[in-house]
CSV table of C-alpha atoms and ligand atoms in Angstrom, one decimal:
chain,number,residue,atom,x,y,z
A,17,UNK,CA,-117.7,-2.3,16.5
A,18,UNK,CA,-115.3,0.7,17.4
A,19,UNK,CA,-116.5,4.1,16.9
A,20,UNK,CA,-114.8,5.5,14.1
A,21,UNK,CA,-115.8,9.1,13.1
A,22,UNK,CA,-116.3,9.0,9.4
A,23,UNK,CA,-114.6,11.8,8.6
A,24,UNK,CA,-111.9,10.1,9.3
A,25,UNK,CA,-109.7,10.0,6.5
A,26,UNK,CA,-109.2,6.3,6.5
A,27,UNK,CA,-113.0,5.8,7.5
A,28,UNK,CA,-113.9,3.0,4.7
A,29,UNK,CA,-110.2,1.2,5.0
A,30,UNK,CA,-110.8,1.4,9.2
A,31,UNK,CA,-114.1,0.3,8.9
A,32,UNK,CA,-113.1,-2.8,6.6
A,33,UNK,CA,-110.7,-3.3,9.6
A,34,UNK,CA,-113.6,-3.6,12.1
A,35,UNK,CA,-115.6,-5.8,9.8
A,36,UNK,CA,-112.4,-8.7,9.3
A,37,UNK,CA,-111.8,-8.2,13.1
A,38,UNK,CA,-115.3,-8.9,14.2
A,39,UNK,CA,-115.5,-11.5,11.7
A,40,UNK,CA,-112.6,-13.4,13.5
A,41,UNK,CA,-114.6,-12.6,16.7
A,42,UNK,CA,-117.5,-15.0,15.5
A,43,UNK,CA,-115.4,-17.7,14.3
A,44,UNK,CA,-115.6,-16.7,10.5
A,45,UNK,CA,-112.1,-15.5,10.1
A,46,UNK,CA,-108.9,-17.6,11.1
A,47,UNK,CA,-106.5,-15.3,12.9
A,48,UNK,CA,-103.9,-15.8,10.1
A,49,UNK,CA,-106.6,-14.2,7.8
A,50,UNK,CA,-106.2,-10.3,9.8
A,51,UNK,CA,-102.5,-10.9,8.2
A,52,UNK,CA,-103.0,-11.6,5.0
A,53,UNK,CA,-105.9,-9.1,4.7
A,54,UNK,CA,-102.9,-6.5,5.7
A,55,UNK,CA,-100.8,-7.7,2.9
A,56,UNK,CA,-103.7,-7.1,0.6
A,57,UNK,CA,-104.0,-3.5,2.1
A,58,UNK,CA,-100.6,-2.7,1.4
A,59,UNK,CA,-100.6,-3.7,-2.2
A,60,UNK,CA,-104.3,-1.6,-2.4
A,61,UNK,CA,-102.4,1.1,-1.1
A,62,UNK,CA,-100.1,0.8,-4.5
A,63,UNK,CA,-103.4,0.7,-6.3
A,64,UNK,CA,-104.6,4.1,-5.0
A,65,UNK,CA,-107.2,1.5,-4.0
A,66,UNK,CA,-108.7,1.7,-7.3
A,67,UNK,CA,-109.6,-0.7,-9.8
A,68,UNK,CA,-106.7,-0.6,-12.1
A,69,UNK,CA,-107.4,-0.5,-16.5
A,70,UNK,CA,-106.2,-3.9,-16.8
A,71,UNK,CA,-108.4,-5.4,-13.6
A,72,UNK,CA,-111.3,-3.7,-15.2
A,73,UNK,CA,-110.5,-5.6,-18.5
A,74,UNK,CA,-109.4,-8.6,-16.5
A,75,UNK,CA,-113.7,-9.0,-14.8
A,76,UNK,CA,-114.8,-8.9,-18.1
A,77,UNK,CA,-112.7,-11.9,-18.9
A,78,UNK,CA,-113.7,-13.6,-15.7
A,79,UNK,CA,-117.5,-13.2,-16.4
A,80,UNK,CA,-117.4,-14.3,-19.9
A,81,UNK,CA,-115.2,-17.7,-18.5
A,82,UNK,CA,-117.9,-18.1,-16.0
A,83,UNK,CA,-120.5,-17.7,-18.2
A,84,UNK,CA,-119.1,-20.4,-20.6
A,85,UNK,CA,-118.3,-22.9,-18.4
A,86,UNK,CA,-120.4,-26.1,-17.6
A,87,UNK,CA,-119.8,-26.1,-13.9
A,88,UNK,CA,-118.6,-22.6,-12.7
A,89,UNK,CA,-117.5,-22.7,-8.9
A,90,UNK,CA,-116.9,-19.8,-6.5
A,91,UNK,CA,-114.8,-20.8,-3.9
A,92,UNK,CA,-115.3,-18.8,-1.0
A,93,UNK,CA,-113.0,-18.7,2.4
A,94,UNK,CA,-113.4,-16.6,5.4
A,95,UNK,CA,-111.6,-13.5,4.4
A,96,UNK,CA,-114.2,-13.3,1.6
A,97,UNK,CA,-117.4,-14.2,3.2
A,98,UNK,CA,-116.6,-11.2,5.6
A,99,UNK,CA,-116.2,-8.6,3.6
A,100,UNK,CA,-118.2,-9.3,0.9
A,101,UNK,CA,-120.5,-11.9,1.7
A,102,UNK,CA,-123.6,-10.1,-0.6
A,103,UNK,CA,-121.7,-9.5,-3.7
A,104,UNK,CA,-120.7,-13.2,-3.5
A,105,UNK,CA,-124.0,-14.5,-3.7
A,106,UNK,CA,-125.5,-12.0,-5.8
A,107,UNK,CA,-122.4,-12.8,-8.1
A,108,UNK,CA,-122.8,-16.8,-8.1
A,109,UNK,CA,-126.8,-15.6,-8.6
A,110,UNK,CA,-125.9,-13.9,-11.7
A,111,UNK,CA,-124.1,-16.8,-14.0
A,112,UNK,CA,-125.4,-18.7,-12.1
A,113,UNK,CA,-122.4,-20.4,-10.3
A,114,UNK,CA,-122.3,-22.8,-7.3
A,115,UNK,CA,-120.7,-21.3,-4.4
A,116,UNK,CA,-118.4,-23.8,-2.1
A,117,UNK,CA,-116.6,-22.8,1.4
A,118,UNK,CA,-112.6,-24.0,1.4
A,119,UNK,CA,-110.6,-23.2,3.7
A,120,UNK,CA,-106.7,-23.5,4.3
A,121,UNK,CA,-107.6,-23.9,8.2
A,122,UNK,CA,-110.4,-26.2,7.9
A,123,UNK,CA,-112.2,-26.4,11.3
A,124,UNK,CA,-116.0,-28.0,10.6
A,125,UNK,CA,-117.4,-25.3,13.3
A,126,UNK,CA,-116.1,-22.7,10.9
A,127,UNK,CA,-117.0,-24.5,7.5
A,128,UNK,CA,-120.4,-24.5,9.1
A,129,UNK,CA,-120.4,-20.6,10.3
A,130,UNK,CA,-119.2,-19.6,7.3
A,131,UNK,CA,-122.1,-21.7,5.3
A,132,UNK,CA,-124.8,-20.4,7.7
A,133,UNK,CA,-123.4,-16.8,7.1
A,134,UNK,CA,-124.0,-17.5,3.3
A,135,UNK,CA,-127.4,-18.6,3.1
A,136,UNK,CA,-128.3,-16.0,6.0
A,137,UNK,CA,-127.5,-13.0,3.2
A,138,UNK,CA,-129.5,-15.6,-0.1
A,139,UNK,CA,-127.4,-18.5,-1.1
A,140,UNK,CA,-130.1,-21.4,-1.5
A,141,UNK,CA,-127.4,-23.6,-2.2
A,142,UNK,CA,-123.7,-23.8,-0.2
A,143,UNK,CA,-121.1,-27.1,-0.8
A,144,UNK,CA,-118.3,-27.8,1.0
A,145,UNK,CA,-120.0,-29.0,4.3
A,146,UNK,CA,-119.8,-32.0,3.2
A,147,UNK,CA,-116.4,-32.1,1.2
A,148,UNK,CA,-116.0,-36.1,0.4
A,149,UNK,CA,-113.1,-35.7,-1.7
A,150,UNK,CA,-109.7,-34.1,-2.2
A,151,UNK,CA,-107.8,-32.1,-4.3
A,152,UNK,CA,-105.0,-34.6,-5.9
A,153,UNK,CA,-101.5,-33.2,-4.6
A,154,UNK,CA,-102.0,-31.2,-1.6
A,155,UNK,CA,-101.6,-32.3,1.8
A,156,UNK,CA,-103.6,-32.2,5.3
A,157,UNK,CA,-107.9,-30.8,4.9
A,158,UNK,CA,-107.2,-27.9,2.8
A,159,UNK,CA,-107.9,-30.4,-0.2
A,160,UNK,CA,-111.2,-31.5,1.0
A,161,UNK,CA,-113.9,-30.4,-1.8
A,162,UNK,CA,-117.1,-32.0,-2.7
A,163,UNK,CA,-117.4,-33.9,-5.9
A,164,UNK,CA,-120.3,-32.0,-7.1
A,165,UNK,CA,-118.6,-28.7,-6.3
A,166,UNK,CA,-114.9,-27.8,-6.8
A,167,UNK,CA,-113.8,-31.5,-7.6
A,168,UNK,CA,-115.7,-31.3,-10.9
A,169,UNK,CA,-116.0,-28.0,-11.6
A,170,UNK,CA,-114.2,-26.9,-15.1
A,171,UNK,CA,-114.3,-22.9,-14.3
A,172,UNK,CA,-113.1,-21.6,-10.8
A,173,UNK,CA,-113.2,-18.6,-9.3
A,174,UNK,CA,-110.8,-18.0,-6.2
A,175,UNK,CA,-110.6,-14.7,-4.7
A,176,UNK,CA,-107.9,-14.9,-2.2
A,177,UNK,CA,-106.0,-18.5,-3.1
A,178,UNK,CA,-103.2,-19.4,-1.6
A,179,UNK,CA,-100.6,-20.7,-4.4
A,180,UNK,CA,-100.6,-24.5,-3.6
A,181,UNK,CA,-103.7,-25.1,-3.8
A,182,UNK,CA,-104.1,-22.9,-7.2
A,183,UNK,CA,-101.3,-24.9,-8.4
A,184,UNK,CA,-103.2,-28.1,-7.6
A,185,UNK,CA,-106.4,-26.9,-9.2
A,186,UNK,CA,-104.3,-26.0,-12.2
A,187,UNK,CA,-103.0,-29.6,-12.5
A,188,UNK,CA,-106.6,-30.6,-12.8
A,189,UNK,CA,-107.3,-28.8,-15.5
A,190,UNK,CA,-109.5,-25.9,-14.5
A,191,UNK,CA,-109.6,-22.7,-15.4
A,192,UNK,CA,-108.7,-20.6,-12.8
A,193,UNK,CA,-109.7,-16.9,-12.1
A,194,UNK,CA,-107.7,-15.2,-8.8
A,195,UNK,CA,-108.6,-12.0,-7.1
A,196,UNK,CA,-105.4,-11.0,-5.8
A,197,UNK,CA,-104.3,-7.2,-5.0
A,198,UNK,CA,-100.4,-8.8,-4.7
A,199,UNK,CA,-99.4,-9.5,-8.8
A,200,UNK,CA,-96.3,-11.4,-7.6
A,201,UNK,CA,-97.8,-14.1,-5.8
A,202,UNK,CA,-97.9,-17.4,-6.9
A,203,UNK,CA,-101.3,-17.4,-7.0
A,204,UNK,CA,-101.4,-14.4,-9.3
A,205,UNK,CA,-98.5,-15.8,-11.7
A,206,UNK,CA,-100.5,-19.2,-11.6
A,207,UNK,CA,-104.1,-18.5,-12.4
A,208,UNK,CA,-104.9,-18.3,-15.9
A,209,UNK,CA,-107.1,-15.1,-15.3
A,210,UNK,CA,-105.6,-12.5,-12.8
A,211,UNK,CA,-107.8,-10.0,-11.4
A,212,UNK,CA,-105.4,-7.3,-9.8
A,213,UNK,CA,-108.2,-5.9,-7.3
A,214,UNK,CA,-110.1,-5.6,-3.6
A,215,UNK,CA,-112.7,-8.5,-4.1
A,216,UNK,CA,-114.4,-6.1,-2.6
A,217,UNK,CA,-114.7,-3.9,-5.5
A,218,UNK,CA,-114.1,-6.9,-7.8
A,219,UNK,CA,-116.6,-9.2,-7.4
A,220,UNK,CA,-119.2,-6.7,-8.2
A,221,UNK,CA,-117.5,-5.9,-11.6
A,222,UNK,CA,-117.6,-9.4,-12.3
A,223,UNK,CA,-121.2,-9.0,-11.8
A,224,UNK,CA,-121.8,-6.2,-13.8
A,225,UNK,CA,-119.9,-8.0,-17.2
A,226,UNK,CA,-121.8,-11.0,-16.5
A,227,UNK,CA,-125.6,-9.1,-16.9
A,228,UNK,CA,-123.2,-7.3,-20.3
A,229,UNK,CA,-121.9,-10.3,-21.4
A,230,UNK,CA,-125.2,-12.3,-20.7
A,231,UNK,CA,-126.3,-12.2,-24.3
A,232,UNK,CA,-123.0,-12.8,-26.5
A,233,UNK,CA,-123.0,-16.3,-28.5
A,234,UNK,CA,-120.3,-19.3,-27.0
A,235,UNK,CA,-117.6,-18.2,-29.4
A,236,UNK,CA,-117.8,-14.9,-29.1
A,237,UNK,CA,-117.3,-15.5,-25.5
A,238,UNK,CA,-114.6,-18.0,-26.2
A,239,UNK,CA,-112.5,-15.0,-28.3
A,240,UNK,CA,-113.0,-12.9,-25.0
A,241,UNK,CA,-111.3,-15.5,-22.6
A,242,UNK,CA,-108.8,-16.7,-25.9
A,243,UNK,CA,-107.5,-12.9,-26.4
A,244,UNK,CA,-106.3,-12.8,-22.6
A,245,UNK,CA,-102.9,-13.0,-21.7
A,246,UNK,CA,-102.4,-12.9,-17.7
A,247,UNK,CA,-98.7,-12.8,-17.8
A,248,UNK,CA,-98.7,-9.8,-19.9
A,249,UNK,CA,-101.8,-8.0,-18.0
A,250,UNK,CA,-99.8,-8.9,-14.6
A,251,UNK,CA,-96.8,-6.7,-16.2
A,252,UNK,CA,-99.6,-4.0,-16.9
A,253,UNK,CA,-100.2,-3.6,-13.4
A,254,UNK,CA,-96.9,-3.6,-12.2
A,255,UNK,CA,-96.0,-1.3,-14.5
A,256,UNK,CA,-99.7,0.8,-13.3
A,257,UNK,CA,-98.3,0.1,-9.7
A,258,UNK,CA,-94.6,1.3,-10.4
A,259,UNK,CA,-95.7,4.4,-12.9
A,260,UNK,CA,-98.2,5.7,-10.1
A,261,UNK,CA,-95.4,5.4,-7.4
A,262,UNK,CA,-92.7,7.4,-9.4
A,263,UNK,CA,-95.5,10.1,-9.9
A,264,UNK,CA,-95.9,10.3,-5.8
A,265,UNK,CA,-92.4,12.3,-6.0
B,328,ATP,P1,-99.3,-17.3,-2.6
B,328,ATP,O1,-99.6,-18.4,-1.7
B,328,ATP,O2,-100.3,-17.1,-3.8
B,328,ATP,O3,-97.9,-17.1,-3.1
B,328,ATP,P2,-99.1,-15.6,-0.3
B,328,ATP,O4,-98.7,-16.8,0.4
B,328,ATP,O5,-98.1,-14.5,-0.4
B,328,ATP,O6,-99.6,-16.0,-1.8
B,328,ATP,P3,-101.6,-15.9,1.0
B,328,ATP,O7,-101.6,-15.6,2.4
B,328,ATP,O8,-101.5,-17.3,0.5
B,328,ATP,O9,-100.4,-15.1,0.3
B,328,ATP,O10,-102.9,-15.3,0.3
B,328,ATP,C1,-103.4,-14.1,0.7
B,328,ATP,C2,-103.4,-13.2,-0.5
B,328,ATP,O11,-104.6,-12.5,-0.5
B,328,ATP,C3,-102.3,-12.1,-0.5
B,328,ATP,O12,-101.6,-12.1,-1.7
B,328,ATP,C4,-103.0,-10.8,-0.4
B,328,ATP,O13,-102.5,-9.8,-1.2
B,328,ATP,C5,-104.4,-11.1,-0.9
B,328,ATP,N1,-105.5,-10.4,-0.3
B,328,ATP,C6,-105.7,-10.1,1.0
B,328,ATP,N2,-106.9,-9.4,1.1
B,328,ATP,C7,-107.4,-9.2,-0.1
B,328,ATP,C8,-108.5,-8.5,-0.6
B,328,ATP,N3,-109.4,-7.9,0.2
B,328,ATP,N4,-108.7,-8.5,-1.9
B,328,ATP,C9,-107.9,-9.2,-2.8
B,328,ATP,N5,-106.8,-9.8,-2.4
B,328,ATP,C10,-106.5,-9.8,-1.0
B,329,MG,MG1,-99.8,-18.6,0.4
């Protein structure tokens, strides 16, 4: 990795850099992955790469769907694995959830990197190696999933979806959690819980609701995810997003 003196102001963003860029290096990342991990930056940088109020509220939502659901699924792609392969595991860990590797360029050298990178940092468990089935309504390898894995799961969490497929997952009738820093994507608008963050700061406040949450009965956990409603939360943070712009003048 390039040596970048940490006081460097941009040391952690710079460093994240590194990490995505090596990660294409080893076969993790698909080149197309460096640019939409700059659009994600971009929309941080509206953030104040910070966890907005109504992200925060928006993990809470996420772990107490995950904890209710029969067959919770993290769906994990390149992008993810590299930068946040731990909290993913330790995540699917806490709900417990299965954790399965999709990927919009589907290459089985990478499906098999990826998967090898997983159960190198703890994941006893990784599907999608052998995806024997596809996702009704979408086109070409990006719908291969395994039946035991995305195909039949009822709660899915996709950090970093692209909006076809979240559309298709939708039709199925899953519930669908997104980790998106852009709140106009189709993804975002989609998904019936939004979570307006990094995953790398997200999927750890997942975590932390889930080992809250752990102990609250099926209904009250069914109010939590009832209450939520993503359309007007996504107009939270683009009012968050506008709000902390007009104060930059
Ligand atoms: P959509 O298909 O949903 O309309 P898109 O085509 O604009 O979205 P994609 O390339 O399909 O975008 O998906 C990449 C998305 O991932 C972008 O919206 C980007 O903001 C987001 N993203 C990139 N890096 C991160 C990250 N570290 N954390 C959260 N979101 C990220
Ligand atoms: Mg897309």
């Amino acid at each position: 990795m390039a040596d970048i003196p940490k006081n460097h102001p941009r040391y952690a963003s710079l460093m994240t850099r590194e990490k995505i860029s090596q990660a294409m290096k080893d076969g993790i990342v698909h080149e197309t992955g460096l640019i939409a991990h700059g659009r994600g930056e971009a929309f941080d940088y509206l953030l104040g790469e910070t966890t907005p109020p109504a992200a925060e509220r928006a993990c809470k939502v996420a772990a107490a769907a995950l904890l209710n659901a029969k067959n919770p699924v993290l769906s994990v792609n390149g992008n993810v694995v590299a930068l946040a392969v731990d909290e993913c595991v330790r995540l699917a860990d806490s709900v417990p959830a299965k954790i399965e590797v999709n990927l919009f360029h589907r290459t089985k050298e990478r499906v098999d990197k990826i998967s090898d990178e997983l159960r190198r940092c703890g994941a006893k468990k990784v599907y999608g190696e052998n995806a024997d089935v596809k996702i009704p309504g979408l086109d070409h390898d990006r719908a291969l999933c395994d039946k035991n894995g995305i195909f039949s799961a009822d709660v899915i969490l996709v950090p970093l979806e692209d909006g076809d497929r979240c559309c298709a997952l939708k039709n199925m009738k899953k519930t669908v959690i997104a980790i998106d820093l852009n709140p106009l994507s189709r993804t975002a608008k989609t998904a019936d819980i939004t979570i307006v963050d990094n995953v790398i700061r997200a999927l750890p406040t997942i975590e932390q609701w889930v080992y809250k949450l752990k102990d609250e009965s099926v209904d009250e956990l069914n109010d939590i995810v009832g209450m939520w409603d993503n359309e007007k939360k996504l107009s939270e943070i683009l009012f968050f997003m506008s709000k902390r712009l007009n104060s930059l003048y």
